[in-house]
XYZ file of C-alpha atoms in Angstrom:
431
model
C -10.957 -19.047 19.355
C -7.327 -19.886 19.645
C -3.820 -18.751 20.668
C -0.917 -18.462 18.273
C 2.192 -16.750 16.760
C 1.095 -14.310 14.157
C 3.915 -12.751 11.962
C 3.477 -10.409 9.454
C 4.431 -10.719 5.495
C 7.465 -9.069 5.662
C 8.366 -11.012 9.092
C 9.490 -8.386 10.725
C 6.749 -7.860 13.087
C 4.903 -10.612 15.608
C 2.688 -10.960 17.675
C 1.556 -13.246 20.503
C -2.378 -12.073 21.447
C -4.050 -13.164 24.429
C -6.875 -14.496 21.940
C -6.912 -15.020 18.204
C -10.867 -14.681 17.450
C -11.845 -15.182 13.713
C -16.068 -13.912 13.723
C -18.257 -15.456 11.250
C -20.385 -12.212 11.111
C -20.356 -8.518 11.880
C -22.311 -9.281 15.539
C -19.405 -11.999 16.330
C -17.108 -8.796 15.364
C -19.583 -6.557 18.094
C -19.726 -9.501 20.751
C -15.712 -10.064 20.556
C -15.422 -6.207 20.895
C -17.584 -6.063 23.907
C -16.333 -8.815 25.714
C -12.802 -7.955 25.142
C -14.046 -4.298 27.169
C -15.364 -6.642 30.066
C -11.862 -7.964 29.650
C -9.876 -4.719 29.731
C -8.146 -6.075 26.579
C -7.561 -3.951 23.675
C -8.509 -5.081 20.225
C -6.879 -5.246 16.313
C -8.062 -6.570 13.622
C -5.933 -8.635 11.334
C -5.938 -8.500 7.678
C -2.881 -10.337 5.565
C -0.589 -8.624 7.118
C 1.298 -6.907 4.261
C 1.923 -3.932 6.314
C 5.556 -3.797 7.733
C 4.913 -1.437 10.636
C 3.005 -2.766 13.680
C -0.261 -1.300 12.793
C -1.862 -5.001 13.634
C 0.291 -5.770 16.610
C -1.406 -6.546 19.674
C -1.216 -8.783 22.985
C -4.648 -8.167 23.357
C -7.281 -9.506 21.062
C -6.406 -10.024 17.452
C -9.625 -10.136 15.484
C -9.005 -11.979 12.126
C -11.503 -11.438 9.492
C -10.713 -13.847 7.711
C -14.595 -15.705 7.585
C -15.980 -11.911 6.630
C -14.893 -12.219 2.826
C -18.121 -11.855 1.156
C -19.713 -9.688 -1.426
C -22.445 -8.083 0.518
C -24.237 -6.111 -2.744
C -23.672 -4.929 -6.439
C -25.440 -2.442 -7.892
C -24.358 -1.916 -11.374
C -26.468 1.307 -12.345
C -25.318 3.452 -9.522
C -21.849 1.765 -9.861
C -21.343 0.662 -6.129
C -19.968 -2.241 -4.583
C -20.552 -3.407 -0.819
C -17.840 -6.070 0.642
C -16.923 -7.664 3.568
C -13.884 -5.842 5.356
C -11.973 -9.933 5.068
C -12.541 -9.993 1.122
C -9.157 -9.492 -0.557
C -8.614 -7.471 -3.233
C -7.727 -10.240 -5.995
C -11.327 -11.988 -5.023
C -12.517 -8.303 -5.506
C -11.228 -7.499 -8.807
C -12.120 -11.085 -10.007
C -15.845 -10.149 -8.832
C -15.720 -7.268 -10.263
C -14.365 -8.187 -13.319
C -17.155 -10.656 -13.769
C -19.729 -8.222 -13.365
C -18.207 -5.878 -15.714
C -17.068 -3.333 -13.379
C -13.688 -2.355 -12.017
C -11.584 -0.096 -9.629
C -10.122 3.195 -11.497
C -7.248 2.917 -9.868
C -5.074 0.060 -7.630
C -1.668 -0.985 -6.275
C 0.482 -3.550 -7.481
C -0.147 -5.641 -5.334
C -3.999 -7.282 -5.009
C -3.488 -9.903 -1.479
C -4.420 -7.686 1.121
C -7.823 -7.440 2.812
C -9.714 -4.534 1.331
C -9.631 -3.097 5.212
C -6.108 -3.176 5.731
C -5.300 -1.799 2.163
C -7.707 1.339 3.071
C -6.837 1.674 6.253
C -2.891 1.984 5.594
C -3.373 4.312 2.749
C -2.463 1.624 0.341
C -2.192 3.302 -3.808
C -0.995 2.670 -6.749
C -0.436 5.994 -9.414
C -2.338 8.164 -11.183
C -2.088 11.627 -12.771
C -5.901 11.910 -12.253
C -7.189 8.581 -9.808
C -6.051 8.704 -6.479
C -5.434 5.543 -3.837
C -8.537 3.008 -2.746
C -9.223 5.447 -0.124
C -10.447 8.090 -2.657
C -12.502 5.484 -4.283
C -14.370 4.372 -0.659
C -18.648 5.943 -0.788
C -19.519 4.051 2.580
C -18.195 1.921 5.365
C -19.654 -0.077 8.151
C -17.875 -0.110 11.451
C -17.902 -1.777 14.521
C -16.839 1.275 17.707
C -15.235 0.323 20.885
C -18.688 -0.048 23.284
C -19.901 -3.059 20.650
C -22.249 -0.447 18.480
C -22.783 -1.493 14.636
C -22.428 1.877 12.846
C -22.616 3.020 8.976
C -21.039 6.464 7.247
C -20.059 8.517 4.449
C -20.475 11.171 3.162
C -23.778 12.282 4.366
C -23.921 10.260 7.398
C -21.613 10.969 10.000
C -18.861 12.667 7.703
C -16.497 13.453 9.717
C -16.283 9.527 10.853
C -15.980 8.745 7.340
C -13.212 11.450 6.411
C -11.531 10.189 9.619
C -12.426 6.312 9.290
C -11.296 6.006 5.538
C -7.308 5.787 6.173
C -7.949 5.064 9.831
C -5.412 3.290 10.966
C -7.857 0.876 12.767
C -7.646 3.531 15.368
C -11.584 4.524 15.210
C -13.243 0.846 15.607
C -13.039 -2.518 13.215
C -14.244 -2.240 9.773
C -16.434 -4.774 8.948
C -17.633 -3.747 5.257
C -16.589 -1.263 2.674
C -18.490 0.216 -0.144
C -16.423 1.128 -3.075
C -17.549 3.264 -6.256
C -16.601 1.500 -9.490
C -17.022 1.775 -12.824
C -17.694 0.036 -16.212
C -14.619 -1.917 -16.700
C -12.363 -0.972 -19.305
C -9.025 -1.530 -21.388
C -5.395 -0.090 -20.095
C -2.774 -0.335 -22.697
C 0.140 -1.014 -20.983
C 4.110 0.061 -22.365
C 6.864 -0.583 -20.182
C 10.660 -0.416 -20.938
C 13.706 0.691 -19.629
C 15.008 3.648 -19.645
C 18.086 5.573 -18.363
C 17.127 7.089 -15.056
C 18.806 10.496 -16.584
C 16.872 10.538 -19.205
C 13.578 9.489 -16.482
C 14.379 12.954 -14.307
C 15.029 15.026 -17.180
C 11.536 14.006 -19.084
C 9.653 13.549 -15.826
C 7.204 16.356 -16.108
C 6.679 15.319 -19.486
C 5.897 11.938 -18.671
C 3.815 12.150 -15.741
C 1.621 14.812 -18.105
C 1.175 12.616 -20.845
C 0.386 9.033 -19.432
C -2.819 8.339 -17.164
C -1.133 6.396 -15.157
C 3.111 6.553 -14.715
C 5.659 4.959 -12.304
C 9.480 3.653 -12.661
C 11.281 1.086 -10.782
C 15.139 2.307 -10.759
C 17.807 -0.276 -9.978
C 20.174 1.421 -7.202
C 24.478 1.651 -8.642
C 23.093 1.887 -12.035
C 21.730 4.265 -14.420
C 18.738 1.894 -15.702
C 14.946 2.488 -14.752
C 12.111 0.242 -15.758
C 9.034 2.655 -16.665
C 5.359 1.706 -16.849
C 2.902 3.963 -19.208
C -0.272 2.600 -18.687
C -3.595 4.365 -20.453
C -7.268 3.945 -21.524
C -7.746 2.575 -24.912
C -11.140 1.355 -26.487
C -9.262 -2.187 -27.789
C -9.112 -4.387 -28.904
C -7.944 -6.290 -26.123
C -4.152 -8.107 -26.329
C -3.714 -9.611 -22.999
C -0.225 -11.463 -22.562
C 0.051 -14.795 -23.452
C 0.074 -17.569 -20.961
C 3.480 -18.481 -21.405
C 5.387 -15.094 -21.592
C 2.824 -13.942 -18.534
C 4.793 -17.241 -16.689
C 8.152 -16.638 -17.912
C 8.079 -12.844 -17.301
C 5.810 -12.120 -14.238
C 6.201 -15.478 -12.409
C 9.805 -16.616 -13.397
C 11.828 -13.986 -14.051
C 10.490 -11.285 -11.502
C 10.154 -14.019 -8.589
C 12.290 -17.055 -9.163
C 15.320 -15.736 -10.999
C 15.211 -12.437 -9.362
C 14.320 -14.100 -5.802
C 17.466 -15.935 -6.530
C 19.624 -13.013 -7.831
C 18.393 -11.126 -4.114
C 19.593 -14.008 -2.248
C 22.538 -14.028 -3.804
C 23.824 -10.370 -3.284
C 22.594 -11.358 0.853
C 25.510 -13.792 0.723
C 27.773 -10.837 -1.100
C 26.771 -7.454 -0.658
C 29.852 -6.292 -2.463
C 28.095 -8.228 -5.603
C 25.027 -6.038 -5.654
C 26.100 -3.140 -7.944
C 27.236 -6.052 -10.589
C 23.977 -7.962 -9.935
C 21.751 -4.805 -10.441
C 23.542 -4.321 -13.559
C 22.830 -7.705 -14.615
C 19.185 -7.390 -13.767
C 18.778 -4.175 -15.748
C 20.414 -5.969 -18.682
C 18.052 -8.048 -19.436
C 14.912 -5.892 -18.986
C 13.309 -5.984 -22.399
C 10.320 -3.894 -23.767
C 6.432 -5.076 -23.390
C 3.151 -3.807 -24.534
C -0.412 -5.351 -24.071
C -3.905 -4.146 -23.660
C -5.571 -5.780 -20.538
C -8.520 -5.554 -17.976
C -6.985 -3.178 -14.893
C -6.340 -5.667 -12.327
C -4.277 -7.702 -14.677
C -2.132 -4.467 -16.074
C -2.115 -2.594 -12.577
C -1.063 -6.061 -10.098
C 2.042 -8.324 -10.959
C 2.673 -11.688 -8.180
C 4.807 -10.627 -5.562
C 6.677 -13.722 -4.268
C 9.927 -12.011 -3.170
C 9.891 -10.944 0.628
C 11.259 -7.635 1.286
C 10.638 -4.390 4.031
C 10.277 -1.561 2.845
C 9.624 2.529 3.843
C 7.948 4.774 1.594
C 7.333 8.566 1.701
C 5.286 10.727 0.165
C 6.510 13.999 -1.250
C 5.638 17.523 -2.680
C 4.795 16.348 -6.896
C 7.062 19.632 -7.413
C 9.774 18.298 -5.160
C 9.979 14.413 -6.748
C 13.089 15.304 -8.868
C 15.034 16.792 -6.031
C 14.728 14.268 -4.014
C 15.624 11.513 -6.578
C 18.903 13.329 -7.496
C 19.953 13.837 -3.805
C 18.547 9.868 -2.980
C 20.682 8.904 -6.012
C 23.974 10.090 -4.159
C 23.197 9.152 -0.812
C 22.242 5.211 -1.920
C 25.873 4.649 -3.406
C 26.821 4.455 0.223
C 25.106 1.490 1.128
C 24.687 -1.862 -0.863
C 20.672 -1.879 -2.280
C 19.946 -4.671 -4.330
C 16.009 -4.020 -4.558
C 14.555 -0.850 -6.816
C 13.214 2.221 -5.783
C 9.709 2.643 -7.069
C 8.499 6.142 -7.722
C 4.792 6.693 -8.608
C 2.129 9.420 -8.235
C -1.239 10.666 -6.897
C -3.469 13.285 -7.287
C -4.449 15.561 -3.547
C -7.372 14.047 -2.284
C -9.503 15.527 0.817
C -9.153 11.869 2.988
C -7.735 13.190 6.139
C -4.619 11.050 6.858
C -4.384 10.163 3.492
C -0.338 10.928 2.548
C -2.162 12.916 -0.843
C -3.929 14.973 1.543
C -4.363 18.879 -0.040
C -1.736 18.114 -2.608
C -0.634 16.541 -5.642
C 1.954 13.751 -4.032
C 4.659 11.690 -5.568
C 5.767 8.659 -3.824
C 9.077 7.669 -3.124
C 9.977 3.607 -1.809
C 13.309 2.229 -0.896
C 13.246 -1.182 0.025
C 15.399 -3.934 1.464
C 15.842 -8.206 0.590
C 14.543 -9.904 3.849
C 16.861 -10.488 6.273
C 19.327 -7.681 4.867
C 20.514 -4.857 7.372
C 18.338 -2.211 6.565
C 18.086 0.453 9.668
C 20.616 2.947 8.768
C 20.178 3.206 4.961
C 16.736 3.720 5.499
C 17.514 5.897 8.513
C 19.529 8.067 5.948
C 16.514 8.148 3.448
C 13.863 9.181 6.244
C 15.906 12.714 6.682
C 16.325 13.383 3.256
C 12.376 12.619 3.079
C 11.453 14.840 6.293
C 13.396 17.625 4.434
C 10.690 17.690 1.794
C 7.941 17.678 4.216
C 7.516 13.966 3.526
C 4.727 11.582 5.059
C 5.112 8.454 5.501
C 3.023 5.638 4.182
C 1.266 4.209 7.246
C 1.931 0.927 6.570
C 5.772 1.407 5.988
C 8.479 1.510 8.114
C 9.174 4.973 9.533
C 10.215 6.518 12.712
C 7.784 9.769 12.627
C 5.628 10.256 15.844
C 2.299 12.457 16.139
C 4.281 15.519 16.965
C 5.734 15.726 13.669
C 2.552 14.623 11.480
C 0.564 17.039 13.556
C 2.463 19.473 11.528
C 1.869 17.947 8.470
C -2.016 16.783 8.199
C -3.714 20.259 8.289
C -7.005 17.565 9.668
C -5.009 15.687 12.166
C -6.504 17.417 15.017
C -10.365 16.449 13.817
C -8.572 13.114 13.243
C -8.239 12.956 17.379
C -11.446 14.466 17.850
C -13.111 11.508 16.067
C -10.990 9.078 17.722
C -11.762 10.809 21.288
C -15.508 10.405 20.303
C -15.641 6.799 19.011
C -12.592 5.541 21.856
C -12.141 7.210 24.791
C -10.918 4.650 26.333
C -8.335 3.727 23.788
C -9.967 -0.408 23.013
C -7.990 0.046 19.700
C -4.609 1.329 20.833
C -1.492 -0.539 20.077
C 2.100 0.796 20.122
C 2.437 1.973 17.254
C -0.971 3.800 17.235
C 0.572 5.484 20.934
C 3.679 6.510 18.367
C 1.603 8.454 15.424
C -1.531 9.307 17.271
C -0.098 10.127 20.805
C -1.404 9.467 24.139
């Protein structure tokens, strides 16, 4: 037990808790609850901190969960998965791998805990597969009086429709049960395109590819695209080299540099996005998921994402594409998709969803541009992700999550008393 300066991964957010407490086991987690009630302290658990809103920001007790990283069970026939709430999702996928199993669907990025990543809302795309969230069959939990709880879907299902994207609102995770599958082989194409040519062939290309998403480059007309679909093999994973050159290289070093460079001249950026789109080139291989879905990510950035109407996703694009000429961007807008999914605060709740996020370099003046890209969002009845920057509060998502107000009830059943509350909770949730 300690005291320190915690920042987050986009440092932009930090906190200063009264106590950093890292439990070695889920009745650490129920004792460091409890005592923080004695206390009068409220309580967050801590994951890797890759979400850029204050979600995890307390000056209460910061629970990190780090030591709670295990696999707990694996049960290949039934295709289920039991992990500690700590274990991150690259020790996941490698565990997974090596049993022959695998996630249908994940992010790009694999380095947060498999808590946080849940709890956020955290997705990748996917005509058919929706985020983690939609791929959660249990979870254990630890509630605000110290009590060790399980649910799903049979027991207690309305704490497991609540607790699923829960914003660590309802008590602290402490293991998640996932339903996998037999691992299998996604052939991957990506190239770039013109982002015309993108929004006129969208429809098309969402239809027709299991799993789509673009990355456009803002004051030019160049979009990289990523088609990525079963295939029985043979397997053609990259080689080492171009996986270094491409992946580590080019999309962290050079392009790290390239960021920090249009910081120091924002006038730059258009020519420096037009550089960068230059010398996108073509790729195909056939892969394992985790190594076709999640790319390194070594370039800091903040970042606000929104999810939209599927039917809307063009729209918005055109009108974002007008409105981002008046500001210098120098990082892509990725666009991918989702399925509607019946997780209650899950931003694919009830509807097929396309996701829309603008990011920022670190250290870049971002507030207004992405002030500017929050109304045109809102317009479209857009949610945010909850572990983006946004400025929404629980009187507007009321309106939009037809299950927020079971959401409360849950949370008014589990903590009364509020042992999980933190600011930004008080912003989205209320009270």
């Amino acid at each position: 037990m300690s005291t320190r300066t915690w920042k987050n991964w986009g440092r932009n957010q930090t906190a200063r808790p009264r106590r950093l407490v890292a439990p070695r086991s889920v009745e650490e987690v129920a004792a460091a609850v409890r005592r923080a009630g004695e206390d009068g302290l409220t309580v967050k658990a801590v994951g890797s901190g890759h979400s850029f809103t204050d979600a995890a920001v307390t000056d209460g007790v910061m629970l990190s969960l780090e030591h709670l990283a295990g696999v707990r069970a694996i049960d290949p026939e039934r295709c289920l998965v039991t992990v500690d709430a700590g274990l991150p999702l690259h020790r996941l996928n490698a565990v997974l791998t090596q049993h022959r199993l695998s996630l249908t669907n994940m992010g790009d990025i694999d380095r947060q805990t498999v808590s946080g990543a849940i709890s956020t809302g955290a997705h990748g795309t996917g005509r058919d597969s929706g985020g983690l969230a939609a791929q959660v069959a249990g979870l254990e939990l630890v509630l605000a009086n110290g009590e060790i709880v399980t649910c799903d879907a049979e027991q207690d299902p309305d704490l497991f429709a609540a607790a699923r994207v829960g914003l660590g609102a309802l008590g602290v995770i402490t293991a998640v049960t996932f339903r996998v599958e037999p691992v299998f082989l996604l052939h991957a194409q990506e190239a770039p395109l013109s982002l015309t040519q993108v929004l006129a062939d969208f429809d098309e290309l969402a239809a027709d590819n299991e799993h789509f998403e673009f990355h456009w480059f803002p004051h030019t007309d160049t979009a990289l695209t990523k088609r990525n679909n079963r295939v029985t093999g043979p397997s053609r994973p990259l080689s080492a080299v171009r996986h270094w050159l491409e992946d580590q290289f080019l999309s962290n070093d050079v392009y790290g540099l390239l960021c920090r460079a249009g910081r120091a001249a924002p006038r730059a950026i258009p020519a420096i996005n037009r550089i960068a789109g230059l010398v996108l080139s073509p790729r195909e291989y056939v892969d394992v998921p985790h190594r076709v879905f999640t790319s390194p990510r070594r370039v800091r950035f903040v970042e606000m994402e929104y999810a939209v109407p599927r039917r809307a996703v063009v729209s918005v694009l055109r009108e974002l594409r007008t409105l981002i000429d008046r500001w210098h961007v120098n990082m892509p807008v990725a666009v991918r998709l989702a399925p509607a999914d019946d997780v209650w605060l899950s931003t694919a709740y009830g509807r097929d969803t396309a996701y829309v996020a603008v990011r920022m370099f670190e250290r870049m003046p971002h507030e207004r541009y992405f002030a500017e890209v929050e109304e045109l969002m809102i317009g479209y009845e857009g949610r945010p992700h909850w572990g983006t920057l946004h400025t929404r509060d629980a009187a507007y998502l009321a309106k939009h999550y037809p299950r927020f107000a079971d959401f409360l009830a849950v949370r008014d059943r589990v903590d009364p008393e509020r042992r999980f509350a933190n600011r930004y909770l008080r912003q989205v949730l209320g009270d």
